[in-house]
Amino acid sequence: SPNDINKIDTEIHNKINKNENVHNIWRHDAHNYLSVDKLSWLEFYFKQRSTITEGVREGKFLDFGLLYGGPTSACTIPDSMYLTTNPNKLATPMSSSMRSVGIITKYLNASGLPYLEIGEDPRYLPLQAKDLYNRSKRILCVKDTNFTIKHIKEYKSREIIETTIPCSDVGHSYMFLMNEEKDILLKEPGDRKTRINVAMHCTASADSDVNKWKLVKDFILDPFPETYIYGKWDAKLIKGEHQNQFKEIPMTHLHKVMYDTKYTLMIAGSKGWGSQSKFWKMLIFGIIPFFDPDNENIFGAPEFLQTKDANDFIQKV
């Protein structure tokens, strides 16, 4: 989708694109010059590569795609599917989903391009757009399993079909170690004064599968009233006696706090799926990360870090 890659510093741009294999097909706003709407631009671009040579050489086809999973609404393409609540009315996509996702889903449907999805968060895998019927061949994630997704058979079809997509464990969590510098890792934990803190978001729309509020209340807030939860939380969830223990401070501003903390509790976003980047990040900060009872330990961490219940966690720390 449209991006600002050409606005970044030249040195950084050259480092990212050192192999000259990153092509910005939105450069120079060619779609506006040729009066092609954004939703149709990818299909037009690759069909007309003989006349549009920016970034793609004559005769160069896309062989396959690798797409990173993220949030989207059920409808991403205008006039593509009917509402489930009103079968005679066409659905209208949210403008954000149409701009960021619809451009890609429309191209995938039109081209039939084979592709893989990759990601860590099962809430966004496979892509939840029900108007995408050219589905991925496989999902690359953190465990060997299968995903099932319901979607339309074709545009404006009232037939909803179900596709099962295999998922492979590719050690995705290690991706979060790529930018870490070994030279600045701690040699020893140091003298730490803060026993526990938790850095975690919780919003009603994205965290319906796990009762994060109950977990932090039972494991953290009630037994350790001096503890803070850092992150964005739904105001309705935290209203009451513990609301002053929540601080909406981004992780980038918490380094001093983190390097003074001994323990944390990692709560997964979905039942049966382990936390990913947080495990490695806590270790880099020198914090011992405990797993909540539903958080799968995919890292081979000591069994001691897996908690059975709140009392087990309290006793261990």
Coordinates of N, CA and C in Angstrom, one line a residue, residues 2 30 53 55 100 147 158 214 219 231 284 286 298:
P2 N 0.3 2.4 -0.2 CA 1.1 3.7 -0.3 C 2.0 3.8 1.0
A30 N 2.4 7.6 -9.8 CA 2.1 7.3 -11.2 C 0.6 6.9 -11.4
T53 N 8.0 1.3 -16.1 CA 9.2 0.5 -15.8 C 9.8 0.9 -14.5
G55 N 10.8 0.5 -11.2 CA 10.9 -0.6 -10.1 C 10.8 -2.0 -10.7
S100 N -5.4 0.3 3.5 CA -4.2 -0.4 3.9 C -4.3 -1.9 3.5
F147 N -5.2 -23.4 10.7 CA -6.1 -22.4 10.8 C -7.3 -22.6 9.9
R158 N -23.3 -15.1 -2.3 CA -23.9 -15.3 -1.0 C -23.4 -16.6 -0.4
K214 N -8.7 -10.0 34.9 CA -8.8 -10.9 36.0 C -7.4 -11.4 36.3
F219 N -3.2 -11.9 40.0 CA -1.7 -12.2 40.1 C -0.9 -11.0 40.6
G231 N 0.9 0.5 30.0 CA 0.3 0.2 28.7 C -1.1 0.8 28.5
I284 N 16.5 -9.5 28.0 CA 17.5 -8.5 27.7 C 17.5 -7.4 28.8
G286 N 17.0 -8.1 31.8 CA 17.5 -8.8 33.0 C 16.3 -9.1 33.9
I298 N 6.9 -21.9 24.7 CA 7.5 -22.4 23.4 C 9.0 -22.2 23.4

